[in-house]
């Protein structure tokens, strides 16, 4: 196993690609613009321009041929941000176009990056089997997962809230007043742990170790929203937010299956201490 294709070299995909290059793997990756592709070349990554919004029935045959060298790999990592919170509505179309472009290629490992948005906000611990289509957005996310779950050797990773360089959470509530749900458990994961989880899965694949079809990724410590976001704001030098007494349902994402099965250890188990690495 020596060639990895990463669809989506953005905030997560690019540092992942950089690390895999350091690990000695041949890495191909996609960006939506030629300028982005030029940046990949500088990082030792073989670039392919791919904007899924520009792929359609008229271009699919040409694009499939053009991108065949990208998808001719041992491992495929699909990292397509859903954009549902921003009101975008083309996620499933993009997923379907990507599946057309893959064109039946088979891989030693397919990794699809998903989100813990598939779990409802209820007062319980959430494990991998607890996902449900509780609203329109979660239904879209689960349908997207199903396209890749059907592929051979697939593994879906559901990231909790992502923080890390250029994603400091202190601005989120900094200085705000009368915020509900200060009791709610925080479910976060650091960029470093996302990268290390992928590396762990690839190493397990290389060794022939059994890999589960789905893993949650969430730091094992879950401070309350009030405690965490007050600390985060102060960490940035902002006024601490003030929470009211309204209690909201509090789900806790359990991300220890990958630890139990593959020996993974979180680099940043405590979200408050993660702030120093943002």
PDB file of N, CA, C and O in Angstrom, residues 72-117:
ATOM      1  N   UNK A  72      -6.759   5.825  -9.393  1.00  0.00           N
ATOM      2  CA  UNK A  72      -5.951   4.607  -9.466  1.00  0.00           C
ATOM      3  C   UNK A  72      -4.994   4.609  -8.275  1.00  0.00           C
ATOM      4  O   UNK A  72      -3.836   4.986  -8.382  1.00  0.00           O
ATOM      5  N   UNK A  73      -5.492   4.213  -7.112  1.00  0.00           N
ATOM      6  CA  UNK A  73      -4.738   4.293  -5.869  1.00  0.00           C
ATOM      7  C   UNK A  73      -5.053   3.077  -5.004  1.00  0.00           C
ATOM      8  O   UNK A  73      -5.969   2.299  -5.292  1.00  0.00           O
ATOM      9  N   UNK A  74      -4.273   2.920  -3.953  1.00  0.00           N
ATOM     10  CA  UNK A  74      -4.528   1.836  -3.002  1.00  0.00           C
ATOM     11  C   UNK A  74      -5.579   2.224  -1.969  1.00  0.00           C
ATOM     12  O   UNK A  74      -6.328   1.381  -1.469  1.00  0.00           O
ATOM     13  N   UNK A  75      -5.592   3.527  -1.640  1.00  0.00           N
ATOM     14  CA  UNK A  75      -6.494   4.051  -0.609  1.00  0.00           C
ATOM     15  C   UNK A  75      -7.188   5.288  -1.151  1.00  0.00           C
ATOM     16  O   UNK A  75      -6.554   6.139  -1.799  1.00  0.00           O
ATOM     17  N   UNK A  76      -8.481   5.407  -0.888  1.00  0.00           N
ATOM     18  CA  UNK A  76      -9.235   6.605  -1.235  1.00  0.00           C
ATOM     19  C   UNK A  76      -9.772   7.230   0.044  1.00  0.00           C
ATOM     20  O   UNK A  76     -10.404   6.551   0.856  1.00  0.00           O
ATOM     21  N   UNK A  77      -9.524   8.524   0.215  1.00  0.00           N
ATOM     22  CA  UNK A  77     -10.064   9.276   1.349  1.00  0.00           C
ATOM     23  C   UNK A  77     -10.943  10.386   0.782  1.00  0.00           C
ATOM     24  O   UNK A  77     -10.464  11.262   0.052  1.00  0.00           O
ATOM     25  N   UNK A  78     -12.231  10.327   1.083  1.00  0.00           N
ATOM     26  CA  UNK A  78     -13.185  11.310   0.580  1.00  0.00           C
ATOM     27  C   UNK A  78     -13.533  12.281   1.700  1.00  0.00           C
ATOM     28  O   UNK A  78     -14.101  11.887   2.720  1.00  0.00           O
ATOM     29  N   UNK A  79     -13.202  13.537   1.475  1.00  0.00           N
ATOM     30  CA  UNK A  79     -13.356  14.567   2.505  1.00  0.00           C
ATOM     31  C   UNK A  79     -14.088  15.755   1.882  1.00  0.00           C
ATOM     32  O   UNK A  79     -13.479  16.717   1.438  1.00  0.00           O
ATOM     33  N   UNK A  80     -15.408  15.662   1.843  1.00  0.00           N
ATOM     34  CA  UNK A  80     -16.236  16.681   1.197  1.00  0.00           C
ATOM     35  C   UNK A  80     -17.117  17.340   2.262  1.00  0.00           C
ATOM     36  O   UNK A  80     -18.068  16.717   2.755  1.00  0.00           O
ATOM     37  N   UNK A  81     -16.831  18.570   2.655  1.00  0.00           N
ATOM     38  CA  UNK A  81     -17.654  19.237   3.677  1.00  0.00           C
ATOM     39  C   UNK A  81     -19.101  19.357   3.221  1.00  0.00           C
ATOM     40  O   UNK A  81     -19.362  19.790   2.087  1.00  0.00           O
ATOM     41  N   UNK A  82     -20.053  18.969   4.071  1.00  0.00           N
ATOM     42  CA  UNK A  82     -21.467  19.005   3.661  1.00  0.00           C
ATOM     43  C   UNK A  82     -21.990  20.410   3.393  1.00  0.00           C
ATOM     44  O   UNK A  82     -22.804  20.609   2.498  1.00  0.00           O
ATOM     45  N   UNK A  83     -21.552  21.394   4.194  1.00  0.00           N
ATOM     46  CA  UNK A  83     -22.021  22.762   4.010  1.00  0.00           C
ATOM     47  C   UNK A  83     -23.480  22.966   4.369  1.00  0.00           C
ATOM     48  O   UNK A  83     -24.067  23.992   4.023  1.00  0.00           O
ATOM     49  N   UNK A  84     -24.093  22.009   5.074  1.00  0.00           N
ATOM     50  CA  UNK A  84     -25.527  22.094   5.353  1.00  0.00           C
ATOM     51  C   UNK A  84     -25.857  23.242   6.299  1.00  0.00           C
ATOM     52  O   UNK A  84     -26.904  23.873   6.182  1.00  0.00           O
ATOM     53  N   UNK A  85     -24.957  23.535   7.234  1.00  0.00           N
ATOM     54  CA  UNK A  85     -25.214  24.654   8.152  1.00  0.00           C
ATOM     55  C   UNK A  85     -25.185  26.003   7.438  1.00  0.00           C
ATOM     56  O   UNK A  85     -25.757  26.979   7.902  1.00  0.00           O
ATOM     57  N   UNK A  86     -24.494  26.041   6.302  1.00  0.00           N
ATOM     58  CA  UNK A  86     -24.445  27.280   5.523  1.00  0.00           C
ATOM     59  C   UNK A  86     -25.595  27.354   4.518  1.00  0.00           C
ATOM     60  O   UNK A  86     -25.656  28.274   3.702  1.00  0.00           O
ATOM     61  N   UNK A  87     -26.480  26.374   4.585  1.00  0.00           N
ATOM     62  CA  UNK A  87     -27.636  26.389   3.704  1.00  0.00           C
ATOM     63  C   UNK A  87     -27.380  25.812   2.326  1.00  0.00           C
ATOM     64  O   UNK A  87     -28.236  25.922   1.436  1.00  0.00           O
ATOM     65  N   UNK A  88     -26.220  25.183   2.126  1.00  0.00           N
ATOM     66  CA  UNK A  88     -25.936  24.581   0.821  1.00  0.00           C
ATOM     67  C   UNK A  88     -26.790  23.327   0.637  1.00  0.00           C
ATOM     68  O   UNK A  88     -27.081  22.611   1.593  1.00  0.00           O
ATOM     69  N   UNK A  89     -27.160  23.059  -0.618  1.00  0.00           N
ATOM     70  CA  UNK A  89     -28.119  21.977  -0.869  1.00  0.00           C
ATOM     71  C   UNK A  89     -27.626  20.965  -1.899  1.00  0.00           C
ATOM     72  O   UNK A  89     -28.406  20.129  -2.353  1.00  0.00           O
ATOM     73  N   UNK A  90     -26.343  21.038  -2.258  1.00  0.00           N
ATOM     74  CA  UNK A  90     -25.849  20.189  -3.345  1.00  0.00           C
ATOM     75  C   UNK A  90     -24.968  19.031  -2.859  1.00  0.00           C
ATOM     76  O   UNK A  90     -24.327  18.375  -3.672  1.00  0.00           O
ATOM     77  N   UNK A  91     -24.949  18.789  -1.570  1.00  0.00           N
ATOM     78  CA  UNK A  91     -24.036  17.785  -1.009  1.00  0.00           C
ATOM     79  C   UNK A  91     -24.251  16.410  -1.625  1.00  0.00           C
ATOM     80  O   UNK A  91     -23.305  15.768  -2.104  1.00  0.00           O
ATOM     81  N   UNK A  92     -25.488  15.939  -1.637  1.00  0.00           N
ATOM     82  CA  UNK A  92     -25.746  14.594  -2.158  1.00  0.00           C
ATOM     83  C   UNK A  92     -25.453  14.514  -3.650  1.00  0.00           C
ATOM     84  O   UNK A  92     -24.948  13.486  -4.132  1.00  0.00           O
ATOM     85  N   UNK A  93     -25.726  15.585  -4.369  1.00  0.00           N
ATOM     86  CA  UNK A  93     -25.387  15.600  -5.794  1.00  0.00           C
ATOM     87  C   UNK A  93     -23.886  15.459  -5.980  1.00  0.00           C
ATOM     88  O   UNK A  93     -23.413  14.712  -6.850  1.00  0.00           O
ATOM     89  N   UNK A  94     -23.109  16.156  -5.156  1.00  0.00           N
ATOM     90  CA  UNK A  94     -21.655  16.072  -5.243  1.00  0.00           C
ATOM     91  C   UNK A  94     -21.166  14.661  -4.898  1.00  0.00           C
ATOM     92  O   UNK A  94     -20.238  14.144  -5.533  1.00  0.00           O
ATOM     93  N   UNK A  95     -21.770  14.062  -3.889  1.00  0.00           N
ATOM     94  CA  UNK A  95     -21.406  12.689  -3.517  1.00  0.00           C
ATOM     95  C   UNK A  95     -21.682  11.730  -4.676  1.00  0.00           C
ATOM     96  O   UNK A  95     -20.857  10.861  -5.020  1.00  0.00           O
ATOM     97  N   UNK A  96     -22.839  11.883  -5.297  1.00  0.00           N
ATOM     98  CA  UNK A  96     -23.196  11.005  -6.407  1.00  0.00           C
ATOM     99  C   UNK A  96     -22.263  11.192  -7.599  1.00  0.00           C
ATOM    100  O   UNK A  96     -21.874  10.220  -8.262  1.00  0.00           O
ATOM    101  N   UNK A  97     -21.875  12.443  -7.870  1.00  0.00           N
ATOM    102  CA  UNK A  97     -20.931  12.706  -8.956  1.00  0.00           C
ATOM    103  C   UNK A  97     -19.572  12.091  -8.658  1.00  0.00           C
ATOM    104  O   UNK A  97     -18.918  11.538  -9.551  1.00  0.00           O
ATOM    105  N   UNK A  98     -19.162  12.181  -7.409  1.00  0.00           N
ATOM    106  CA  UNK A  98     -17.878  11.585  -7.027  1.00  0.00           C
ATOM    107  C   UNK A  98     -17.916  10.076  -7.238  1.00  0.00           C
ATOM    108  O   UNK A  98     -16.958   9.491  -7.760  1.00  0.00           O
ATOM    109  N   UNK A  99     -19.010   9.441  -6.852  1.00  0.00           N
ATOM    110  CA  UNK A  99     -19.121   7.994  -7.053  1.00  0.00           C
ATOM    111  C   UNK A  99     -19.047   7.644  -8.544  1.00  0.00           C
ATOM    112  O   UNK A  99     -18.447   6.630  -8.910  1.00  0.00           O
ATOM    113  N   UNK A 100     -19.636   8.482  -9.400  1.00  0.00           N
ATOM    114  CA  UNK A 100     -19.534   8.243 -10.845  1.00  0.00           C
ATOM    115  C   UNK A 100     -18.082   8.344 -11.308  1.00  0.00           C
ATOM    116  O   UNK A 100     -17.631   7.533 -12.122  1.00  0.00           O
ATOM    117  N   UNK A 101     -17.369   9.321 -10.784  1.00  0.00           N
ATOM    118  CA  UNK A 101     -15.976   9.521 -11.192  1.00  0.00           C
ATOM    119  C   UNK A 101     -15.087   8.371 -10.733  1.00  0.00           C
ATOM    120  O   UNK A 101     -14.123   8.001 -11.419  1.00  0.00           O
ATOM    121  N   UNK A 102     -15.389   7.823  -9.559  1.00  0.00           N
ATOM    122  CA  UNK A 102     -14.609   6.688  -9.050  1.00  0.00           C
ATOM    123  C   UNK A 102     -14.733   5.505 -10.008  1.00  0.00           C
ATOM    124  O   UNK A 102     -13.782   4.724 -10.180  1.00  0.00           O
ATOM    125  N   UNK A 103     -15.901   5.378 -10.609  1.00  0.00           N
ATOM    126  CA  UNK A 103     -16.091   4.483 -11.755  1.00  0.00           C
ATOM    127  C   UNK A 103     -15.708   3.031 -11.457  1.00  0.00           C
ATOM    128  O   UNK A 103     -15.040   2.363 -12.244  1.00  0.00           O
ATOM    129  N   UNK A 104     -16.130   2.565 -10.282  1.00  0.00           N
ATOM    130  CA  UNK A 104     -15.938   1.157  -9.981  1.00  0.00           C
ATOM    131  C   UNK A 104     -14.565   0.760  -9.476  1.00  0.00           C
ATOM    132  O   UNK A 104     -14.297  -0.431  -9.289  1.00  0.00           O
ATOM    133  N   UNK A 105     -13.662   1.723  -9.270  1.00  0.00           N
ATOM    134  CA  UNK A 105     -12.353   1.385  -8.716  1.00  0.00           C
ATOM    135  C   UNK A 105     -12.526   0.701  -7.350  1.00  0.00           C
ATOM    136  O   UNK A 105     -13.426   1.048  -6.584  1.00  0.00           O
ATOM    137  N   UNK A 106     -11.676  -0.242  -7.054  1.00  0.00           N
ATOM    138  CA  UNK A 106     -11.691  -0.911  -5.753  1.00  0.00           C
ATOM    139  C   UNK A 106     -10.403  -0.570  -5.008  1.00  0.00           C
ATOM    140  O   UNK A 106      -9.350  -0.361  -5.625  1.00  0.00           O
ATOM    141  N   UNK A 107     -10.515  -0.529  -3.692  1.00  0.00           N
ATOM    142  CA  UNK A 107      -9.408  -0.047  -2.866  1.00  0.00           C
ATOM    143  C   UNK A 107      -9.152  -0.994  -1.693  1.00  0.00           C
ATOM    144  O   UNK A 107     -10.057  -1.682  -1.222  1.00  0.00           O
ATOM    145  N   UNK A 108      -7.928  -0.977  -1.218  1.00  0.00           N
ATOM    146  CA  UNK A 108      -7.614  -1.697   0.007  1.00  0.00           C
ATOM    147  C   UNK A 108      -8.305  -1.052   1.207  1.00  0.00           C
ATOM    148  O   UNK A 108      -8.608  -1.718   2.196  1.00  0.00           O
ATOM    149  N   UNK A 109      -8.539   0.267   1.094  1.00  0.00           N
ATOM    150  CA  UNK A 109      -9.284   0.962   2.140  1.00  0.00           C
ATOM    151  C   UNK A 109      -9.922   2.204   1.537  1.00  0.00           C
ATOM    152  O   UNK A 109      -9.274   2.964   0.819  1.00  0.00           O
ATOM    153  N   UNK A 110     -11.198   2.388   1.816  1.00  0.00           N
ATOM    154  CA  UNK A 110     -11.926   3.610   1.483  1.00  0.00           C
ATOM    155  C   UNK A 110     -12.317   4.269   2.805  1.00  0.00           C
ATOM    156  O   UNK A 110     -12.943   3.628   3.653  1.00  0.00           O
ATOM    157  N   UNK A 111     -11.932   5.522   2.982  1.00  0.00           N
ATOM    158  CA  UNK A 111     -12.276   6.254   4.198  1.00  0.00           C
ATOM    159  C   UNK A 111     -13.145   7.451   3.808  1.00  0.00           C
ATOM    160  O   UNK A 111     -12.744   8.283   2.992  1.00  0.00           O
ATOM    161  N   UNK A 112     -14.324   7.503   4.383  1.00  0.00           N
ATOM    162  CA  UNK A 112     -15.240   8.613   4.127  1.00  0.00           C
ATOM    163  C   UNK A 112     -15.376   9.446   5.394  1.00  0.00           C
ATOM    164  O   UNK A 112     -15.707   8.922   6.459  1.00  0.00           O
ATOM    165  N   UNK A 113     -15.106  10.736   5.267  1.00  0.00           N
ATOM    166  CA  UNK A 113     -15.181  11.633   6.418  1.00  0.00           C
ATOM    167  C   UNK A 113     -16.607  12.132   6.573  1.00  0.00           C
ATOM    168  O   UNK A 113     -17.145  12.806   5.693  1.00  0.00           O
ATOM    169  N   UNK A 114     -17.209  11.812   7.705  1.00  0.00           N
ATOM    170  CA  UNK A 114     -18.567  12.244   8.006  1.00  0.00           C
ATOM    171  C   UNK A 114     -18.551  13.056   9.307  1.00  0.00           C
ATOM    172  O   UNK A 114     -17.498  13.539   9.737  1.00  0.00           O
ATOM    173  N   UNK A 115     -19.689  13.204   9.919  1.00  0.00           N
ATOM    174  CA  UNK A 115     -19.823  14.074  11.078  1.00  0.00           C
ATOM    175  C   UNK A 115     -20.756  13.467  12.117  1.00  0.00           C
ATOM    176  O   UNK A 115     -21.654  12.680  11.772  1.00  0.00           O
ATOM    177  N   UNK A 116     -20.560  13.859  13.359  1.00  0.00           N
ATOM    178  CA  UNK A 116     -21.442  13.393  14.430  1.00  0.00           C
ATOM    179  C   UNK A 116     -22.781  14.128  14.418  1.00  0.00           C
ATOM    180  O   UNK A 116     -23.588  13.943  15.324  1.00  0.00           O
ATOM    181  N   UNK A 117     -23.031  14.923  13.372  1.00  0.00           N
ATOM    182  CA  UNK A 117     -24.350  15.510  13.190  1.00  0.00           C
ATOM    183  C   UNK A 117     -25.435  14.478  12.934  1.00  0.00           C
ATOM    184  O   UNK A 117     -26.621  14.818  12.878  1.00  0.00           O
TER     185      UNK A 117
END
